Amino acid sequence: MKKRVYALLLVFCMLAGIVGCGKPQREAPSGPQGHSDEPETEKGDADDESTVSYDGEEMELLRNGVNTFAYNLYERLDGEENVFFSPYSLCSALSLLNLGAGTETKEELDILLGIMDAEAWNSAMRAYLETQWQDDTFVLTANSIWMREEKEWAEGIEADFLNPAKDFYHSGLYEADFAKDPEGALERINGWASDNTQGMIPQVLNGLPVDTAMILMNAVYFEGKWEEPFMEEDTYEQIFAGTAGEKEVEMMHQYNKYYAYIEADAIAGCGIKGIALPYEDSPLVMKIFIPDGRGDIVSLFDALSIEEKEALLDSLDSAASEKITRLAIPKFAMEQEIKGLNALLQEMGMKTAFDMENADFGKIAEDLYVSQVLHKAKIEVDEQGTRASAVTTIVTNDGCAPMEEEPIVFEANQPFIYVIQDTRTGMILFMGRVNNLE
């Protein structure tokens, strides 16, 4: 009999949540071997005590892996296009997949993610998922596993994959009839995505292969209010000089406010200005980088090594608070899709997982391989703050400045690079580049 091959289809989708932060309603999960778990989208349980310190070695391992992944993926994206993606979401989903990997497939995923100690990495992932957040600024993370009814799974799947997925990633477990009722399965899967992104991602899949075996899903929802909101009356049209030409866009303005600010001539000789805009009651900030007048930000940023990029971001954490005479950043909403993510991940070293003959996900079932990776993202920035969310789906087929000093002006009225970063851990949650605005 011909050996049956099951493919893994990875779909990465991110969309900004634009509504309130009320906890969504979810269907009750169910699964084989009596395994059942409620899917988690949590600000953190007050009774939970994290075993990982945010300044400990485990969290440093996670930060280094996620940030290196972010830079490696970013540098492979088209420099002429706008960019927005969540390295945290991507790494979370790939880490869940990694729980079921073995041999060379796992070795390549470990290298891709920067995992040197799997127990420490997964513990740090769990600790961040269980982070305590305030009401105005928070990051919510949810994971789920969808298994085909009557599929023959690996004998040790419970101990080797499902239990670690529940323990480290709080994964909810569901059964679905992908073959006989694909429309019903799609409705439930898309419903889970919608529920866990406050209704802002109503659909992650529009069809399923006939021999779908398993679907892994991750959802990340971020909502943050500026510590210093912008006044709507100070928002007005201004020229944004993009790479495709000038365009009048709505620009938000502030005057004589204090922010961490750098002029990074001292870092690798680059002429880059940076500013950190904090979100209320949290360690989260948006860091924005523009050229200081000598060249374009894409060329300047791309010329930096990974270590120099990290130094650039880190320099804002210890930078003095400066009086910004005039601050201007665009009010924008942007949706992006990364083309050819399969090839990009293979370039980054994830090769065997895509190989039908050699992929090893034996902890889950025999003969699984990755067939496709998709990634969509959306962000909304306005006077009150920022909203962004991610859904990842893996489908398997079978101080004061003296008045006399020179005023500091920071106007992002040209292409700029930005990240949303947790300064407590140093981890990049979202990363983007704006070359042009509509």
Tab-separated table of C-alpha atoms in Angstrom:
chain	number	residue	atom	x	y	z
A	1	MET	CA	0.000	0.000	0.000
A	2	LYS	CA	1.235	3.494	-0.833
A	3	LYS	CA	2.511	5.284	2.226
A	4	ARG	CA	0.139	8.074	3.156
A	5	VAL	CA	1.693	11.485	3.697
A	6	TYR	CA	0.216	14.237	5.835
A	7	ALA	CA	1.250	17.844	5.253
A	8	LEU	CA	1.393	20.708	7.722
A	9	LEU	CA	0.002	24.001	6.494
A	10	LEU	CA	1.085	26.953	8.600
A	11	VAL	CA	-1.055	30.047	8.387
A	12	PHE	CA	0.122	33.127	10.248
A	13	CYS	CA	-2.504	35.881	10.476
A	14	MET	CA	-2.396	39.057	12.538
A	15	LEU	CA	-5.028	41.769	12.838
A	16	ALA	CA	-5.477	44.723	15.094
A	17	GLY	CA	-8.205	44.608	17.706
A	18	ILE	CA	-10.149	47.889	17.659
A	19	VAL	CA	-12.744	47.208	20.343
A	20	GLY	CA	-12.822	46.791	24.116
A	21	CYS	CA	-10.881	44.276	26.122
A	22	GLY	CA	-13.761	42.231	27.488
A	23	LYS	CA	-13.030	38.539	27.782
A	24	PRO	CA	-14.575	36.693	24.802
A	25	GLN	CA	-16.911	33.740	25.098
A	26	ARG	CA	-15.588	30.404	23.823
A	27	GLU	CA	-16.954	26.997	23.031
A	28	ALA	CA	-16.076	24.211	25.443
A	29	PRO	CA	-13.088	22.160	24.255
A	30	SER	CA	-13.012	18.400	23.986
A	31	GLY	CA	-10.478	15.872	22.779
A	32	PRO	CA	-9.245	12.282	22.615
A	33	GLN	CA	-8.038	10.260	25.589
A	34	GLY	CA	-10.358	12.338	27.774
A	35	HIS	CA	-8.004	15.320	27.457
A	36	SER	CA	-9.780	18.640	27.772
A	37	ASP	CA	-8.682	22.162	28.463
A	38	GLU	CA	-10.144	25.646	28.319
A	39	PRO	CA	-8.304	27.805	25.753
A	40	GLU	CA	-6.438	30.635	27.370
A	41	THR	CA	-6.609	34.326	26.510
A	42	GLU	CA	-5.539	35.730	29.845
A	43	LYS	CA	-4.126	38.831	31.480
A	44	GLY	CA	-2.780	36.416	34.088
A	45	ASP	CA	-4.226	34.533	37.041
A	46	ALA	CA	-3.714	36.337	40.328
A	47	ASP	CA	-3.168	32.966	42.017
A	48	ASP	CA	-0.412	31.895	39.604
A	49	GLU	CA	3.199	32.408	40.628
A	50	SER	CA	5.651	32.511	37.724
A	51	THR	CA	8.731	30.344	38.231
A	52	VAL	CA	10.720	32.452	35.747
A	53	SER	CA	12.122	35.853	36.636
A	54	TYR	CA	11.788	38.544	33.970
A	55	ASP	CA	15.471	39.353	34.413
A	56	GLY	CA	16.559	35.721	34.701
A	57	GLU	CA	18.481	33.512	32.278
A	58	GLU	CA	15.337	31.820	30.949
A	59	MET	CA	13.695	35.086	29.937
A	60	GLU	CA	16.969	36.326	28.453
A	61	LEU	CA	17.064	33.160	26.335
A	62	LEU	CA	13.536	33.842	25.106
A	63	ARG	CA	14.227	37.525	24.432
A	64	ASN	CA	17.391	36.738	22.459
A	65	GLY	CA	15.636	34.080	20.389
A	66	VAL	CA	12.557	36.138	19.556
A	67	ASN	CA	14.537	39.292	18.761
A	68	THR	CA	17.086	37.470	16.598
A	69	PHE	CA	14.228	35.797	14.740
A	70	ALA	CA	12.668	39.257	14.245
A	71	TYR	CA	15.830	40.752	12.753
A	72	ASN	CA	16.541	37.717	10.560
A	73	LEU	CA	13.027	37.749	9.106
A	74	TYR	CA	12.955	41.535	8.751
A	75	GLU	CA	16.157	41.652	6.715
A	76	ARG	CA	14.695	39.167	4.211
A	77	LEU	CA	11.619	41.291	3.501
A	78	ASP	CA	11.353	43.643	0.539
A	79	GLY	CA	12.970	46.946	1.490
A	80	GLU	CA	10.569	48.880	-0.750
A	81	GLU	CA	7.408	47.636	0.968
A	82	ASN	CA	5.692	48.451	4.248
A	83	VAL	CA	6.247	45.769	6.868
A	84	PHE	CA	4.382	44.633	9.981
A	85	PHE	CA	4.595	41.300	11.800
A	86	SER	CA	4.746	39.803	15.290
A	87	PRO	CA	7.915	37.807	16.044
A	88	TYR	CA	6.406	36.866	19.405
A	89	SER	CA	3.372	35.273	17.740
A	90	LEU	CA	5.444	33.507	15.102
A	91	CYS	CA	7.886	32.138	17.672
A	92	SER	CA	5.042	31.058	19.961
A	93	ALA	CA	3.419	29.015	17.185
A	94	LEU	CA	6.706	27.500	16.015
A	95	SER	CA	7.543	26.631	19.636
A	96	LEU	CA	4.248	24.774	19.964
A	97	LEU	CA	5.054	22.917	16.733
A	98	ASN	CA	8.539	22.179	18.067
A	99	LEU	CA	7.058	20.207	20.962
A	100	GLY	CA	6.068	17.538	18.419
A	101	ALA	CA	9.309	17.548	16.423
A	102	GLY	CA	12.239	15.126	16.552
A	103	THR	CA	15.728	14.509	15.152
A	104	GLU	CA	16.910	16.928	12.444
A	105	THR	CA	13.523	18.657	12.234
A	106	LYS	CA	13.766	19.631	15.899
A	107	GLU	CA	17.433	20.599	15.615
A	108	GLU	CA	16.612	23.054	12.828
A	109	LEU	CA	13.647	24.513	14.737
A	110	ASP	CA	15.834	24.874	17.836
A	111	ILE	CA	18.432	26.792	15.819
A	112	LEU	CA	15.766	28.916	14.077
A	113	LEU	CA	14.273	29.939	17.426
A	114	GLY	CA	17.523	30.065	19.398
A	115	ILE	CA	16.483	27.311	21.802
A	116	MET	CA	19.516	26.070	23.756
A	117	ASP	CA	17.501	24.719	26.697
A	118	ALA	CA	13.983	23.541	25.777
A	119	GLU	CA	12.753	23.391	29.377
A	120	ALA	CA	13.949	26.946	30.069
A	121	TRP	CA	12.514	28.240	26.764
A	122	ASN	CA	9.084	26.708	27.303
A	123	SER	CA	9.017	27.831	30.945
A	124	ALA	CA	9.770	31.400	29.838
A	125	MET	CA	7.005	31.201	27.230
A	126	ARG	CA	4.587	30.088	29.948
A	127	ALA	CA	5.738	32.839	32.323
A	128	TYR	CA	5.173	35.513	29.697
A	129	LEU	CA	1.756	34.090	28.802
A	130	GLU	CA	0.824	34.348	32.500
A	131	THR	CA	2.073	37.951	32.871
A	132	GLN	CA	-0.049	40.220	35.063
A	133	TRP	CA	-1.257	43.253	33.070
A	134	GLN	CA	-3.191	46.416	33.911
A	135	ASP	CA	-6.553	47.295	32.362
A	136	ASP	CA	-5.309	49.969	29.964
A	137	THR	CA	-2.332	48.155	28.432
A	138	PHE	CA	-2.066	44.400	28.059
A	139	VAL	CA	-0.961	41.464	25.921
A	140	LEU	CA	-3.307	38.446	25.793
A	141	THR	CA	-2.102	35.079	24.473
A	142	ALA	CA	-4.178	31.995	23.594
A	143	ASN	CA	-3.331	28.603	22.067
A	144	SER	CA	-5.439	25.692	20.841
A	145	ILE	CA	-5.019	22.291	19.189
A	146	TRP	CA	-7.635	20.877	16.798
A	147	MET	CA	-7.455	17.117	16.112
A	148	ARG	CA	-9.219	15.091	13.446
A	149	GLU	CA	-11.743	12.614	14.755
A	150	GLU	CA	-10.784	8.927	14.431
A	151	LYS	CA	-7.215	9.738	13.353
A	152	GLU	CA	-4.515	7.297	14.476
A	153	TRP	CA	-2.072	9.316	16.571
A	154	ALA	CA	1.328	8.422	17.980
A	155	GLU	CA	1.108	6.112	20.987
A	156	GLY	CA	2.852	8.593	23.272
A	157	ILE	CA	1.144	11.758	21.985
A	158	GLU	CA	-0.460	12.483	25.355
A	159	ALA	CA	2.788	12.531	27.341
A	160	ASP	CA	5.083	13.751	24.559
A	161	PHE	CA	2.989	16.508	22.989
A	162	LEU	CA	-0.480	17.205	24.405
A	163	ASN	CA	0.478	17.483	28.079
A	164	PRO	CA	3.485	19.786	27.428
A	165	ALA	CA	1.285	21.876	25.133
A	166	LYS	CA	-1.262	22.220	27.933
A	167	ASP	CA	1.350	22.819	30.635
A	168	PHE	CA	3.591	25.339	28.869
A	169	TYR	CA	1.171	26.952	26.381
A	170	HIS	CA	-2.235	26.483	28.117
A	171	SER	CA	-3.474	24.935	24.882
A	172	GLY	CA	-7.144	24.070	24.640
A	173	LEU	CA	-7.880	20.768	22.864
A	174	TYR	CA	-10.716	20.191	20.371
A	175	GLU	CA	-11.867	17.447	18.029
A	176	ALA	CA	-13.174	18.261	14.543
A	177	ASP	CA	-14.408	16.232	11.576
A	178	PHE	CA	-12.259	17.818	8.865
A	179	ALA	CA	-13.168	15.197	6.242
A	180	LYS	CA	-16.938	14.786	6.637
A	181	ASP	CA	-17.837	18.242	7.923
A	182	PRO	CA	-15.170	20.687	6.696
A	183	GLU	CA	-17.581	23.624	6.721
A	184	GLY	CA	-18.478	22.970	10.347
A	185	ALA	CA	-14.813	22.654	11.268
A	186	LEU	CA	-13.996	25.919	9.496
A	187	GLU	CA	-16.814	27.704	11.302
A	188	ARG	CA	-15.521	26.569	14.690
A	189	ILE	CA	-11.864	27.357	13.875
A	190	ASN	CA	-12.655	30.808	12.519
A	191	GLY	CA	-14.959	31.368	15.491
A	192	TRP	CA	-12.092	30.614	17.882
A	193	ALA	CA	-9.899	33.137	16.051
A	194	SER	CA	-12.653	35.751	16.171
A	195	ASP	CA	-13.339	35.150	19.878
A	196	ASN	CA	-9.679	35.442	20.826
A	197	THR	CA	-9.062	38.624	18.816
A	198	GLN	CA	-12.148	40.481	20.062
A	199	GLY	CA	-13.884	39.837	16.733
A	200	MET	CA	-11.182	41.497	14.638
A	201	ILE	CA	-9.985	38.314	12.903
A	202	PRO	CA	-13.244	36.664	11.840
A	203	GLN	CA	-11.559	34.323	9.356
A	204	VAL	CA	-8.144	32.665	9.277
A	205	LEU	CA	-8.970	29.879	6.826
A	206	ASN	CA	-11.389	29.737	3.902
A	207	GLY	CA	-10.860	26.068	3.083
A	208	LEU	CA	-9.269	22.853	4.322
A	209	PRO	CA	-7.439	20.025	2.482
A	210	VAL	CA	-9.533	16.863	2.471
A	211	ASP	CA	-7.034	14.967	4.646
A	212	THR	CA	-6.433	17.625	7.293
A	213	ALA	CA	-5.144	15.915	10.439
A	214	MET	CA	-4.368	18.601	13.029
A	215	ILE	CA	-4.531	22.373	13.417
A	216	LEU	CA	-2.454	24.333	15.925
A	217	MET	CA	-3.522	27.911	16.671
A	218	ASN	CA	-2.007	30.819	18.547
A	219	ALA	CA	-3.661	34.193	19.139
A	220	VAL	CA	-1.975	37.311	20.532
A	221	TYR	CA	-3.982	40.457	21.261
A	222	PHE	CA	-2.317	43.742	22.250
A	223	GLU	CA	-4.000	46.940	23.343
A	224	GLY	CA	-2.112	49.902	24.735
A	225	LYS	CA	-3.035	53.466	25.699
A	226	TRP	CA	-0.380	56.142	25.415
A	227	GLU	CA	1.003	57.388	28.714
A	228	GLU	CA	0.744	60.840	27.084
A	229	PRO	CA	-2.253	60.777	24.712
A	230	PHE	CA	-2.232	63.039	21.684
A	231	MET	CA	-4.867	65.780	21.506
A	232	GLU	CA	-7.250	65.351	18.569
A	233	GLU	CA	-7.180	69.091	17.913
A	234	ASP	CA	-3.444	68.758	17.268
A	235	THR	CA	-3.989	66.207	14.495
A	236	TYR	CA	-3.920	67.720	11.039
A	237	GLU	CA	-2.824	66.889	7.518
A	238	GLN	CA	0.857	67.083	6.734
A	239	ILE	CA	3.115	65.816	3.967
A	240	PHE	CA	4.581	62.347	4.442
A	241	ALA	CA	7.555	61.971	2.089
A	242	GLY	CA	7.411	58.251	1.302
A	243	THR	CA	9.539	56.203	-1.054
A	244	ALA	CA	6.707	56.260	-3.613
A	245	GLY	CA	6.256	60.031	-3.392
A	246	GLU	CA	4.711	62.642	-1.171
A	247	LYS	CA	1.264	62.139	0.344
A	248	GLU	CA	-0.886	64.261	2.655
A	249	VAL	CA	-1.735	62.220	5.752
A	250	GLU	CA	-3.119	62.862	9.220
A	251	MET	CA	-0.219	63.597	11.561
A	252	MET	CA	-0.581	63.635	15.351
A	253	HIS	CA	1.399	66.302	17.224
A	254	GLN	CA	2.652	67.001	20.717
A	255	TYR	CA	4.664	69.944	22.010
A	256	ASN	CA	7.183	70.242	24.855
A	257	LYS	CA	6.720	66.712	26.194
A	258	TYR	CA	9.504	64.599	27.702
A	259	TYR	CA	10.516	61.256	26.170
A	260	ALA	CA	13.555	58.980	26.095
A	261	TYR	CA	15.467	60.181	23.043
A	262	ILE	CA	18.719	59.314	21.276
A	263	GLU	CA	20.830	60.537	18.415
A	264	ALA	CA	22.764	57.431	17.505
A	265	ASP	CA	25.820	58.788	15.705
A	266	ALA	CA	27.909	56.950	18.299
A	267	ILE	CA	26.458	53.541	17.387
A	268	ALA	CA	28.312	52.128	14.386
A	269	GLY	CA	28.642	55.644	13.037
A	270	CYS	CA	24.980	55.732	12.002
A	271	GLY	CA	22.901	58.875	11.787
A	272	ILE	CA	19.706	57.636	13.442
A	273	LYS	CA	17.325	59.420	15.802
A	274	GLY	CA	15.113	57.359	18.082
A	275	ILE	CA	12.298	57.996	20.528
A	276	ALA	CA	10.392	55.746	22.963
A	277	LEU	CA	6.663	56.375	23.490
A	278	PRO	CA	5.511	54.520	26.621
A	279	TYR	CA	2.128	52.890	27.089
A	280	GLU	CA	0.219	53.561	30.305
A	281	ASP	CA	0.883	51.451	33.418
A	282	SER	CA	3.164	48.955	31.675
A	283	PRO	CA	6.735	48.271	30.572
A	284	LEU	CA	5.582	48.349	26.942
A	285	VAL	CA	6.805	51.080	24.611
A	286	MET	CA	6.749	51.928	20.927
A	287	LYS	CA	10.228	52.798	19.696
A	288	ILE	CA	10.433	54.819	16.466
A	289	PHE	CA	13.563	55.408	14.406
A	290	ILE	CA	14.155	57.954	11.644
A	291	PRO	CA	17.317	59.245	9.916
A	292	ASP	CA	18.903	62.358	11.361
A	293	GLY	CA	19.129	63.902	7.912
A	294	ARG	CA	21.903	61.804	6.378
A	295	GLY	CA	20.368	59.056	4.257
A	296	ASP	CA	17.266	56.882	4.564
A	297	ILE	CA	16.284	54.778	7.563
A	298	VAL	CA	16.046	51.505	5.635
A	299	SER	CA	19.657	51.686	4.457
A	300	LEU	CA	20.923	52.900	7.823
A	301	PHE	CA	19.088	50.214	9.809
A	302	ASP	CA	19.923	47.421	7.372
A	303	ALA	CA	23.636	48.286	7.595
A	304	LEU	CA	23.635	47.397	11.300
A	305	SER	CA	24.515	43.919	12.524
A	306	ILE	CA	22.051	42.096	14.775
A	307	GLU	CA	24.176	43.096	17.786
A	308	GLU	CA	24.132	46.742	16.664
A	309	LYS	CA	20.366	46.666	16.124
A	310	GLU	CA	19.930	45.336	19.659
A	311	ALA	CA	22.270	48.054	20.975
A	312	LEU	CA	20.225	50.682	19.142
A	313	LEU	CA	16.971	49.495	20.708
A	314	ASP	CA	18.557	49.022	24.139
A	315	SER	CA	20.068	52.518	24.086
A	316	LEU	CA	16.578	53.995	24.421
A	317	ASP	CA	16.015	52.067	27.653
A	318	SER	CA	18.818	53.967	29.384
A	319	ALA	CA	18.486	57.235	27.434
A	320	ALA	CA	17.840	60.490	29.248
A	321	SER	CA	14.371	61.969	29.082
A	322	GLU	CA	14.563	64.953	26.758
A	323	LYS	CA	12.137	67.790	26.146
A	324	ILE	CA	10.797	67.215	22.632
A	325	THR	CA	9.831	70.617	21.304
A	326	ARG	CA	7.691	69.143	18.563
A	327	LEU	CA	6.732	65.503	18.048
A	328	ALA	CA	4.819	64.376	14.973
A	329	ILE	CA	3.869	60.805	14.054
A	330	PRO	CA	1.245	59.634	11.567
A	331	LYS	CA	-2.154	58.333	12.561
A	332	PHE	CA	-2.476	55.147	10.555
A	333	ALA	CA	-3.962	51.683	10.161
A	334	MET	CA	-2.026	49.168	8.104
A	335	GLU	CA	-2.608	45.579	7.045
A	336	GLN	CA	0.240	43.495	5.654
A	337	GLU	CA	0.820	40.032	4.235
A	338	ILE	CA	4.272	38.496	3.978
A	339	LYS	CA	4.668	36.818	0.623
A	340	GLY	CA	6.591	33.547	0.287
A	341	LEU	CA	7.079	32.888	3.980
A	342	ASN	CA	7.807	29.216	3.209
A	343	ALA	CA	10.936	30.189	1.323
A	344	LEU	CA	11.943	32.787	3.930
A	345	LEU	CA	11.756	30.257	6.772
A	346	GLN	CA	13.753	27.756	4.730
A	347	GLU	CA	16.399	30.432	4.113
A	348	MET	CA	16.485	30.926	7.881
A	349	GLY	CA	17.239	27.210	8.368
A	350	MET	CA	13.834	25.512	8.755
A	351	LYS	CA	14.373	23.070	5.890
A	352	THR	CA	13.579	19.521	6.992
A	353	ALA	CA	10.108	20.438	8.296
A	354	PHE	CA	9.093	21.198	4.673
A	355	ASP	CA	10.613	17.946	3.351
A	356	MET	CA	7.943	15.301	2.715
A	357	GLU	CA	10.433	12.458	3.061
A	358	ASN	CA	12.508	13.625	6.022
A	359	ALA	CA	10.280	15.764	8.271
A	360	ASP	CA	9.966	14.271	11.759
A	361	PHE	CA	6.862	15.082	13.793
A	362	GLY	CA	6.647	11.527	15.106
A	363	LYS	CA	5.557	12.642	18.575
A	364	ILE	CA	2.246	13.637	16.958
A	365	ALA	CA	1.773	11.146	14.112
A	366	GLU	CA	3.698	9.540	11.295
A	367	ASP	CA	4.550	11.229	7.997
A	368	LEU	CA	3.787	14.876	8.753
A	369	TYR	CA	5.511	17.760	6.976
A	370	VAL	CA	5.026	21.507	6.589
A	371	SER	CA	3.395	22.500	3.312
A	372	GLN	CA	2.601	26.222	3.530
A	373	VAL	CA	3.104	29.268	5.728
A	374	LEU	CA	0.960	32.419	5.499
A	375	HIS	CA	1.232	35.602	7.552
A	376	LYS	CA	-1.086	38.602	7.733
A	377	ALA	CA	-0.835	41.575	10.081
A	378	LYS	CA	-2.677	44.768	10.893
A	379	ILE	CA	-1.984	47.652	13.268
A	380	GLU	CA	-3.941	50.770	14.206
A	381	VAL	CA	-2.287	53.834	15.750
A	382	ASP	CA	-4.351	56.829	16.872
A	383	GLU	CA	-4.384	59.622	19.450
A	384	GLN	CA	-5.294	57.264	22.300
A	385	GLY	CA	-2.867	54.412	21.620
A	386	THR	CA	-2.195	51.270	19.603
A	387	ARG	CA	-4.079	48.053	18.908
A	388	ALA	CA	-2.567	44.966	17.316
A	389	SER	CA	-3.284	41.245	17.345
A	390	ALA	CA	-1.964	38.016	15.877
A	391	VAL	CA	-3.446	34.627	15.035
A	392	THR	CA	-1.171	31.774	14.023
A	393	THR	CA	-2.746	28.656	12.508
A	394	ILE	CA	-0.883	25.444	11.693
A	395	VAL	CA	-2.890	22.947	9.636
A	396	THR	CA	-1.690	19.377	9.110
A	397	ASN	CA	-2.922	17.175	6.336
A	398	ASP	CA	-3.167	13.703	7.235
A	399	GLY	CA	14.765	65.471	32.947
A	400	CYS	CA	14.644	69.260	31.744
A	401	ALA	CA	16.364	70.826	28.783
A	402	PRO	CA	17.491	74.462	29.372
A	403	MET	CA	15.574	76.978	27.311
A	404	GLU	CA	18.707	78.181	25.576
A	405	GLU	CA	19.517	74.728	24.163
A	406	GLU	CA	18.648	73.875	20.587
A	407	PRO	CA	15.045	72.606	20.332
A	408	ILE	CA	14.581	68.872	19.647
A	409	VAL	CA	12.175	68.090	16.844
A	410	PHE	CA	11.138	64.523	16.047
A	411	GLU	CA	8.937	64.301	12.974
A	412	ALA	CA	8.185	60.897	11.481
A	413	ASN	CA	7.077	62.517	8.224
A	414	GLN	CA	9.273	60.194	6.178
A	415	PRO	CA	9.901	56.423	6.191
A	416	PHE	CA	10.457	55.106	9.707
A	417	ILE	CA	11.035	51.823	11.536
A	418	TYR	CA	9.226	50.965	14.752
A	419	VAL	CA	8.869	48.185	17.294
A	420	ILE	CA	6.486	47.504	20.160
A	421	GLN	CA	8.769	46.156	22.862
A	422	ASP	CA	8.459	44.960	26.435
A	423	THR	CA	11.278	46.815	28.221
A	424	ARG	CA	11.019	44.515	31.244
A	425	THR	CA	12.055	41.490	29.177
A	426	GLY	CA	13.490	43.289	26.138
A	427	MET	CA	11.340	41.119	23.852
A	428	ILE	CA	10.046	42.553	20.582
A	429	LEU	CA	6.315	41.824	20.335
A	430	PHE	CA	5.707	43.572	16.997
A	431	MET	CA	8.031	45.064	14.388
A	432	GLY	CA	7.277	47.278	11.415
A	433	ARG	CA	8.439	49.690	8.773
A	434	VAL	CA	6.403	52.477	7.165
A	435	ASN	CA	7.657	53.486	3.735
A	436	ASN	CA	4.403	54.890	2.393
A	437	LEU	CA	0.964	55.851	3.689
A	438	GLU	CA	-2.351	55.993	1.866
